Amino acid sequence: MNDDRFDVLVIGAGPAGTCAALAAIAAGARTAIVERADFPRAKVCGCCLSPAGVAALRALGADDALRDAVPLREVTVEASGAIARIEGDRGVAIGRDALDDRLLRHARARGAVAWTGTTASVTAPGSVTATDRAGGSTLELRAGVVVVADGLGGSSLAAHGTTPAGAPEAVPGWRIARGSRMGFGAVLPGDAVRCAPGCITMKVVRGGYVGLVRLPDGRVDVAAAADPKMVRRLGGPAACAEAWLADHVLRADAIRDAAWRGTPALTRRRARVDGPGLMVVGDASGYVEPFTGEGMGWAMNAGRAAGALAARVAQGSARTDDWPRALHALASRDRIRCRAIALALRSPAFTGAALRAFALAPSFLDAFARRIGKPTARTA
Ligand SMILES: Cc1cc2nc3c(=O)[nH]c(=O)nc-3n(C[C@H](O)[C@H](O)[C@H](O)COP(=O)(O)OP(=O)(O)OC[C@H]3O[C@@H](n4cnc5c(N)ncnc54)[C@H](O)[C@@H]3O)c2cc1C
């Protein structure tokens, strides 16, 4: 076999991409990964891996990537002066620099050929140009199936733009929801903010919400979803985080000095998630606001399914057009629920009133509480 020809070529080494690669390798496919960033790399994320994500890694035999992860046992939601504490298994906290790097190492150890610091671009069915970002040299790669797992900010399908309606051969483009929020985040020194280990703190404010969690090495991850106009009005991500975190802040200088990163619009979907020799997975296939902290778990489970299917496509026993139905079955109900929660939280006053209702009738918000922990909510 030619060295530049693979059964499955995965673009992006986030949770979706590495889980797709691990599943494809397990199914016997010769697999490659092309990743734009140099690893380890930071990523805007709340860093809370859901129980479903933990289970996905266990099923792939990759859960030792979570060896030092912090078990999460409580979520605190604050809005308009009300606070609800919700106890239950919320999975684990782990930094994205460590998690993604460990999963990529796993994939390499199991036989994946991987390039980092290399930008991939899909040029034709089964054809990818990979450009080394530092040196500018290019490789022309071929694969039976290309799995696009390049996230919200991915560029591998950029050349293809928006899918014209009714063009079955077209490569997928984005549909972005009106009024979509953006994400921003940073990892802060451990003494910058108040944040108890093992507890997720979520604060709902006018224009968005912000979450805090303590990572295994003691640093604190901050991630927010925000109305872009509000972020601009408050003077950028650092100023916005400082204002929103308010009484959690211990060292404002550390917040101002942190390396803040932003994301493009969060709520979006692909017009299509398949094409000739092409499957799209993870955030690259669509995303909703992240309040319930399930994106990585979704990405891992969808990645697992995509990798296994891609191996079968490469072996000639399945087709890429089986992917939309498979993905819909995996993801659509969760995304609708998550979108509904995100819309309900758009009003901090409503959220505060709902949290106060916990005190009067804990069963009132039972379904909501179940979604962010076991329904044993208490209101402070
Ligand atoms: C504010 C915020 C908070 C969040 N909090 C949580 C949380 O607490 N828990 C949770 O589970 N999820 C959370 N999420 C969601 C989670 O971060 C994503 O759902 C998850 O990272 C999706 O994984 P992915 O593999 O699809 O994409 P990504 O993790 O984005 O990985 C995509 C990879 O593709 C690479 N790439 C892009 N373009 C190219 C290219 N052309 N060529 C090669 N490589 C390329 C990128 O460098 C990147 O490494 C949050 C998201 C946001 C924005």
Coordinates of C-alpha atoms and ligand atoms in Angstrom, one line a residue:
M1 CA 0.0 0.0 0.0
N2 CA 1.2 3.5 -0.8
D3 CA 2.3 5.3 2.3
D4 CA 0.0 8.3 1.6
R5 CA -3.1 6.1 1.1
F6 CA -5.2 5.2 4.1
D7 CA -8.5 3.4 4.8
V8 CA -9.7 6.2 7.1
L9 CA -8.2 9.7 7.3
V10 CA -9.4 11.7 10.3
I11 CA -9.1 15.5 10.3
G12 CA -8.9 17.0 13.8
A13 CA -7.5 15.4 17.0
G14 CA -10.2 16.6 19.5
P15 CA -12.3 14.0 21.3
A16 CA -14.4 13.2 18.2
G17 CA -11.3 12.7 16.0
T18 CA -9.2 10.6 18.3
C19 CA -12.2 8.4 19.3
A20 CA -13.1 8.0 15.6
A21 CA -9.4 6.9 15.0
L22 CA -9.4 4.5 17.9
A23 CA -12.6 2.9 16.7
A24 CA -11.4 2.7 13.1
I25 CA -8.2 1.1 14.2
A26 CA -10.1 -1.4 16.4
A27 CA -12.1 -2.3 13.3
G28 CA -8.9 -3.1 11.4
A29 CA -8.6 0.1 9.3
R30 CA -5.3 1.7 8.4
T31 CA -5.9 5.1 9.9
A32 CA -4.3 8.5 9.8
I33 CA -4.9 11.8 11.7
V34 CA -4.1 15.3 10.6
E35 CA -4.3 18.0 13.4
R36 CA -3.8 21.7 12.8
A37 CA -2.4 22.5 16.3
D38 CA 0.8 21.5 18.0
F39 CA -0.1 19.4 21.0
P40 CA -0.6 19.8 23.9
R41 CA -2.8 22.7 23.2
A42 CA -5.4 24.7 25.1
K43 CA -9.1 24.8 24.0
V44 CA -12.1 26.8 25.1
C45 CA -14.1 24.2 27.1
G46 CA -15.6 23.8 30.5
C47 CA -13.4 20.7 31.0
C48 CA -16.2 18.6 32.6
L49 CA -16.4 15.2 31.0
S50 CA -19.9 13.7 31.4
P51 CA -20.4 10.1 32.6
A52 CA -21.3 9.2 29.0
G53 CA -17.9 10.5 27.9
V54 CA -16.2 8.5 30.6
A55 CA -18.1 5.4 29.5
A56 CA -17.1 6.0 25.8
L57 CA -13.4 6.2 26.7
R58 CA -13.8 3.0 28.8
A59 CA -15.4 1.2 25.9
L60 CA -12.4 2.2 23.7
G61 CA -9.9 1.1 26.3
A62 CA -8.6 4.6 26.6
D63 CA -9.9 5.6 30.1
D64 CA -6.4 5.7 31.6
A65 CA -6.4 9.2 29.9
L66 CA -8.5 10.1 32.9
R67 CA -6.1 8.7 35.5
D68 CA -5.8 11.9 37.5
A69 CA -9.2 13.4 36.6
V70 CA -11.2 15.0 39.5
P71 CA -14.5 13.3 40.2
L72 CA -17.4 15.8 40.1
R73 CA -20.1 15.4 42.7
E74 CA -21.9 18.8 42.8
V75 CA -23.1 21.5 40.5
T76 CA -23.9 25.0 42.0
V77 CA -26.1 27.2 39.8
E78 CA -26.3 30.9 40.6
A79 CA -28.7 33.4 39.1
S80 CA -30.2 36.7 40.3
G81 CA -29.1 36.2 43.9
A82 CA -30.5 32.6 44.1
I83 CA -28.2 29.6 44.4
A84 CA -29.1 25.9 43.9
R85 CA -26.8 23.0 44.8
I86 CA -27.4 19.9 42.9
E87 CA -25.6 16.7 44.0
G88 CA -24.9 13.7 41.8
D89 CA -22.4 12.1 39.5
R90 CA -21.3 14.7 37.0
G91 CA -18.4 12.8 35.6
V92 CA -14.9 14.2 35.9
A93 CA -12.8 17.4 35.5
I94 CA -9.8 17.2 33.2
G95 CA -7.8 19.9 31.3
R96 CA -8.2 19.8 27.5
D97 CA -4.4 20.1 27.1
A98 CA -3.8 16.8 28.9
L99 CA -6.9 14.9 27.7
D100 CA -6.5 15.6 24.0
D101 CA -2.8 14.9 24.1
R102 CA -3.2 11.6 25.9
L103 CA -5.9 10.4 23.5
L104 CA -3.7 11.3 20.5
R105 CA -0.8 9.4 22.1
H106 CA -3.2 6.4 22.5
A107 CA -4.2 6.5 18.8
R108 CA -0.5 6.7 17.8
A109 CA 0.4 3.8 20.1
R110 CA -2.3 1.7 18.5
G111 CA -1.0 2.4 15.0
A112 CA -2.4 5.7 13.8
V113 CA -0.1 7.8 11.6
A114 CA -0.5 11.3 12.9
W115 CA 0.6 14.7 11.8
T116 CA 0.3 17.7 14.2
G117 CA 0.9 21.4 13.3
T118 CA -0.6 20.5 9.9
T119 CA -3.7 21.9 8.4
A120 CA -5.9 19.6 6.3
S121 CA -8.1 20.7 3.4
V122 CA -10.5 18.3 1.6
T123 CA -9.9 18.8 -2.1
A124 CA -12.0 16.0 -3.7
P125 CA -13.7 12.8 -2.5
G126 CA -11.1 10.9 -0.5
S127 CA -8.4 13.5 -1.2
V128 CA -6.8 15.8 1.4
T129 CA -4.0 18.3 1.1
A130 CA -2.1 18.5 4.4
T131 CA 0.1 21.6 4.8
D132 CA 2.8 21.9 7.5
R133 CA 2.0 25.2 9.3
A134 CA 5.7 25.9 10.1
G135 CA 7.5 24.9 7.0
G136 CA 4.7 25.2 4.4
S137 CA 5.4 21.9 2.8
T138 CA 2.4 19.9 1.6
L139 CA 1.4 16.3 1.4
E140 CA -1.3 14.9 -0.9
L141 CA -3.1 12.2 1.1
R142 CA -5.8 9.7 -0.1
A143 CA -8.3 7.7 1.9
G144 CA -11.2 5.4 1.4
V145 CA -13.1 7.7 3.8
V146 CA -12.3 11.1 5.3
V147 CA -13.8 11.7 8.7
V148 CA -14.0 15.5 9.3
A149 CA -13.7 16.1 13.1
D150 CA -12.3 19.6 13.0
G151 CA -14.7 21.3 15.5
L152 CA -16.5 24.6 15.4
G153 CA -13.5 26.5 14.0
G154 CA -12.5 23.9 11.5
S155 CA -11.3 24.9 8.1
S156 CA -11.0 21.6 6.2
L157 CA -14.2 22.1 4.3
A158 CA -13.9 25.9 4.0
A159 CA -13.3 25.8 0.3
H160 CA -16.8 24.3 -0.1
G161 CA -18.9 27.1 1.4
T162 CA -22.6 26.5 1.9
T163 CA -24.4 23.6 0.5
P164 CA -26.8 24.6 -2.3
A165 CA -30.3 23.1 -1.5
G166 CA -31.0 19.9 -3.3
A167 CA -27.5 19.2 -4.5
P168 CA -26.8 15.7 -3.2
E169 CA -23.2 15.7 -4.4
A170 CA -22.4 18.9 -2.6
V171 CA -20.1 19.0 0.4
P172 CA -21.7 20.2 3.6
G173 CA -21.8 23.9 4.7
W174 CA -22.9 25.6 8.0
R175 CA -26.3 26.9 9.1
I176 CA -25.8 29.2 12.1
A177 CA -28.7 30.0 14.5
R178 CA -29.8 33.6 14.7
G179 CA -28.7 35.2 18.0
S180 CA -26.2 32.4 18.6
R181 CA -23.8 33.1 21.5
M182 CA -20.0 32.8 21.3
G183 CA -17.8 30.9 23.7
F184 CA -14.7 32.2 25.5
G185 CA -12.4 30.8 28.2
A186 CA -9.1 30.5 29.9
V187 CA -7.2 28.5 32.5
L188 CA -6.4 30.6 35.6
P189 CA -3.9 30.1 38.4
G190 CA -5.4 28.2 41.3
D191 CA -5.5 31.3 43.6
A192 CA -7.3 33.6 41.1
V193 CA -10.8 32.6 41.9
R194 CA -12.9 30.8 44.6
C195 CA -13.7 27.3 43.3
A196 CA -14.0 24.1 45.4
P197 CA -12.5 20.9 44.0
G198 CA -15.1 18.4 42.7
C199 CA -17.8 21.1 42.3
I200 CA -18.9 22.8 39.0
T201 CA -19.9 26.5 39.6
M202 CA -22.3 27.9 36.9
K203 CA -23.4 31.5 37.1
V204 CA -26.2 32.8 34.8
V205 CA -26.1 36.5 34.1
R206 CA -27.6 39.0 31.6
G207 CA -26.0 38.2 28.3
G208 CA -24.7 34.7 29.1
Y209 CA -23.3 32.3 31.7
V210 CA -19.9 31.4 33.0
G211 CA -18.6 28.1 34.6
L212 CA -15.7 27.3 36.9
V213 CA -14.1 24.0 37.7
R214 CA -10.8 23.1 39.4
L215 CA -8.5 20.9 37.3
P216 CA -6.4 18.0 38.5
D217 CA -3.2 20.2 38.7
G218 CA -5.1 22.8 40.9
R219 CA -5.6 25.5 38.2
V220 CA -9.1 26.7 37.5
D221 CA -10.8 26.4 34.1
V222 CA -13.2 29.2 33.2
A223 CA -15.5 28.9 30.2
A224 CA -18.4 31.1 29.2
A225 CA -21.2 31.4 26.6
A226 CA -22.0 35.0 25.8
D227 CA -23.8 37.4 23.6
P228 CA -21.0 38.7 21.4
K229 CA -22.4 42.3 21.8
M230 CA -22.2 42.0 25.6
V231 CA -18.6 40.8 25.5
R232 CA -17.7 43.8 23.3
R233 CA -19.6 46.2 25.6
L234 CA -17.8 45.0 28.7
G235 CA -14.4 45.3 27.1
G236 CA -13.5 41.8 25.9
P237 CA -13.4 38.3 27.5
A238 CA -11.2 39.1 30.5
A239 CA -13.3 42.1 31.6
C240 CA -16.5 40.2 31.0
A241 CA -15.2 37.2 33.1
E242 CA -14.1 39.6 35.9
A243 CA -17.5 41.3 35.9
W244 CA -19.5 38.1 35.8
L245 CA -17.5 36.2 38.3
A246 CA -17.7 39.1 40.7
D247 CA -17.5 37.8 44.3
H248 CA -15.7 34.6 43.1
V249 CA -12.7 36.7 42.1
L250 CA -9.7 36.7 44.4
R251 CA -7.0 38.1 42.1
A252 CA -8.3 40.3 39.3
D253 CA -4.7 40.7 37.9
A254 CA -4.6 37.0 37.2
I255 CA -7.8 37.2 35.3
R256 CA -6.6 40.1 33.2
D257 CA -3.2 38.4 32.5
A258 CA -4.7 35.0 31.5
A259 CA -4.6 33.8 27.9
W260 CA -8.2 34.2 26.8
R261 CA -9.5 32.5 23.8
G262 CA -12.8 32.8 21.9
T263 CA -14.9 30.7 19.6
P264 CA -17.1 31.4 16.6
A265 CA -20.9 31.3 17.0
L266 CA -21.9 28.2 19.0
T267 CA -25.3 27.1 17.9
R268 CA -25.2 25.8 14.4
R269 CA -25.6 22.7 12.3
R270 CA -24.4 21.3 9.0
A271 CA -26.7 21.3 6.1
R272 CA -25.4 17.7 5.6
V273 CA -23.0 15.4 7.5
D274 CA -22.1 13.1 4.7
G275 CA -20.8 13.4 1.2
P276 CA -18.9 11.2 -1.2
G277 CA -16.2 9.5 0.8
L278 CA -16.9 11.9 3.6
M279 CA -18.4 11.8 7.1
V280 CA -18.6 14.8 9.5
V281 CA -18.6 14.2 13.3
G282 CA -18.4 16.0 16.7
D283 CA -18.8 19.8 16.8
A284 CA -18.0 19.9 13.1
S285 CA -21.4 18.3 12.5
G286 CA -23.3 20.8 14.6
Y287 CA -23.4 22.2 18.2
V288 CA -25.7 23.9 20.7
E289 CA -24.8 26.1 23.7
P290 CA -22.7 24.2 26.3
F291 CA -24.6 24.7 29.6
T292 CA -25.1 21.0 30.3
G293 CA -21.4 20.2 29.6
E294 CA -22.0 17.3 27.3
G295 CA -20.2 18.3 24.1
M296 CA -17.1 16.1 24.7
G297 CA -19.2 13.1 25.6
W298 CA -21.3 13.5 22.5
A299 CA -18.2 14.0 20.4
M300 CA -16.6 10.8 21.8
N301 CA -19.7 8.7 21.3
A302 CA -20.3 10.0 17.8
G303 CA -16.6 9.6 17.0
R304 CA -16.7 5.9 18.1
A305 CA -19.7 5.3 15.9
A306 CA -18.2 7.2 12.9
G307 CA -14.8 5.4 13.2
A308 CA -16.5 2.0 13.2
L309 CA -18.7 2.9 10.2
A310 CA -15.8 4.5 8.3
A311 CA -13.8 1.3 8.6
R312 CA -16.8 -0.6 7.2
V313 CA -17.2 1.9 4.4
A314 CA -13.5 1.5 3.5
Q315 CA -13.9 -2.3 3.6
G316 CA -16.9 -2.0 1.2
S317 CA -19.6 -3.2 3.6
A318 CA -21.3 0.1 4.4
R319 CA -21.9 3.5 2.8
T320 CA -21.2 7.1 4.0
D321 CA -24.9 7.9 3.4
D322 CA -25.7 5.6 6.4
W323 CA -24.0 8.2 8.6
P324 CA -26.8 10.9 8.8
R325 CA -29.3 8.4 10.2
A326 CA -26.8 6.9 12.6
L327 CA -25.8 10.4 13.9
H328 CA -29.4 11.5 14.2
A329 CA -30.2 8.5 16.4
L330 CA -27.2 9.2 18.6
A331 CA -27.5 13.0 19.0
S332 CA -30.8 14.7 18.1
R333 CA -32.8 14.2 21.3
D334 CA -29.9 15.4 23.5
R335 CA -29.3 18.4 21.3
I336 CA -33.0 19.4 21.5
R337 CA -33.0 19.1 25.3
C338 CA -29.8 21.1 25.6
R339 CA -31.1 23.8 23.3
A340 CA -34.3 24.0 25.4
I341 CA -32.3 24.4 28.6
A342 CA -30.0 27.0 27.0
L343 CA -33.1 29.0 25.8
A344 CA -34.7 28.8 29.2
L345 CA -31.5 30.2 30.8
R346 CA -31.5 33.3 28.6
S347 CA -33.3 35.2 31.3
P348 CA -31.3 35.3 34.6
A349 CA -34.5 36.6 36.4
F350 CA -36.4 33.5 35.2
T351 CA -33.5 31.2 36.2
G352 CA -33.3 32.9 39.6
A353 CA -37.0 32.4 40.1
A354 CA -36.8 28.8 39.0
L355 CA -33.9 28.2 41.4
R356 CA -36.0 29.7 44.3
A357 CA -38.7 27.3 43.3
F358 CA -36.4 24.4 44.3
A359 CA -36.8 25.6 47.9
L360 CA -40.6 25.5 47.8
A361 CA -41.1 22.4 45.6
P362 CA -37.9 20.5 44.8
S363 CA -39.8 18.3 42.4
F364 CA -40.8 21.4 40.3
L365 CA -37.5 21.4 38.4
D366 CA -37.0 17.7 38.7
A367 CA -36.3 17.1 35.0
F368 CA -33.9 20.0 34.8
A369 CA -32.0 18.9 37.8
R370 CA -31.8 15.3 36.5
R371 CA -30.0 16.8 33.5
I372 CA -27.3 18.4 35.5
G373 CA -27.0 15.9 38.3
K374 CA -29.3 13.7 40.5
P375 CA -32.4 15.6 41.5
T376 CA -31.4 16.2 45.1
A377 CA -31.3 20.0 44.8
R378 CA -31.1 22.4 47.7
T379 CA -31.5 26.1 47.5
A380 CA -29.3 28.4 49.5
Ligands
LIG1 C1 -17.6 27.7 26.4 C2 -17.7 26.2 26.2 C3 -17.7 25.4 27.3 C4 -17.8 24.0 27.1 N1 -17.8 23.2 28.2 C5 -17.9 21.8 28.0 C6 -17.8 20.9 29.1 O1 -17.7 21.3 30.3 N2 -17.9 19.6 28.9 C7 -18.0 19.1 27.6 O2 -18.1 17.9 27.5 N3 -18.0 19.9 26.6 C8 -17.9 21.3 26.7 N4 -17.9 22.1 25.6 C9 -17.9 21.5 24.3 C10 -16.7 20.8 23.9 O3 -15.6 21.7 24.0 C11 -16.8 20.4 22.4 O4 -18.1 19.8 22.2 C12 -15.7 19.3 22.1 O5 -14.4 19.9 22.1 C13 -16.0 18.8 20.6 O6 -14.9 18.0 20.3 P1 -14.5 17.8 18.7 O7 -13.5 16.8 18.7 O8 -15.7 17.7 17.9 O9 -13.9 19.3 18.3 P2 -12.6 20.0 18.9 O10 -12.3 19.6 20.3 O11 -12.8 21.5 18.6 O12 -11.4 19.5 18.1 C14 -11.2 19.9 16.7 C15 -9.8 19.8 16.3 O13 -9.7 20.0 14.9 C16 -8.5 20.7 14.7 N5 -8.7 21.4 13.3 C17 -9.5 22.4 13.0 N6 -9.3 22.7 11.7 C18 -8.4 21.8 11.2 C19 -7.9 21.5 9.9 N7 -8.3 22.2 8.8 N8 -6.9 20.6 9.8 C20 -6.6 19.8 10.9 N9 -7.1 20.0 12.1 C21 -8.0 21.0 12.3 C22 -8.5 21.7 15.8 O14 -7.1 22.2 16.0 C23 -8.9 20.9 17.0 O15 -7.8 20.3 17.7 C24 -17.8 23.5 25.8 C25 -17.7 24.3 24.7 C26 -17.6 25.7 24.9 C27 -17.5 26.6 23.7

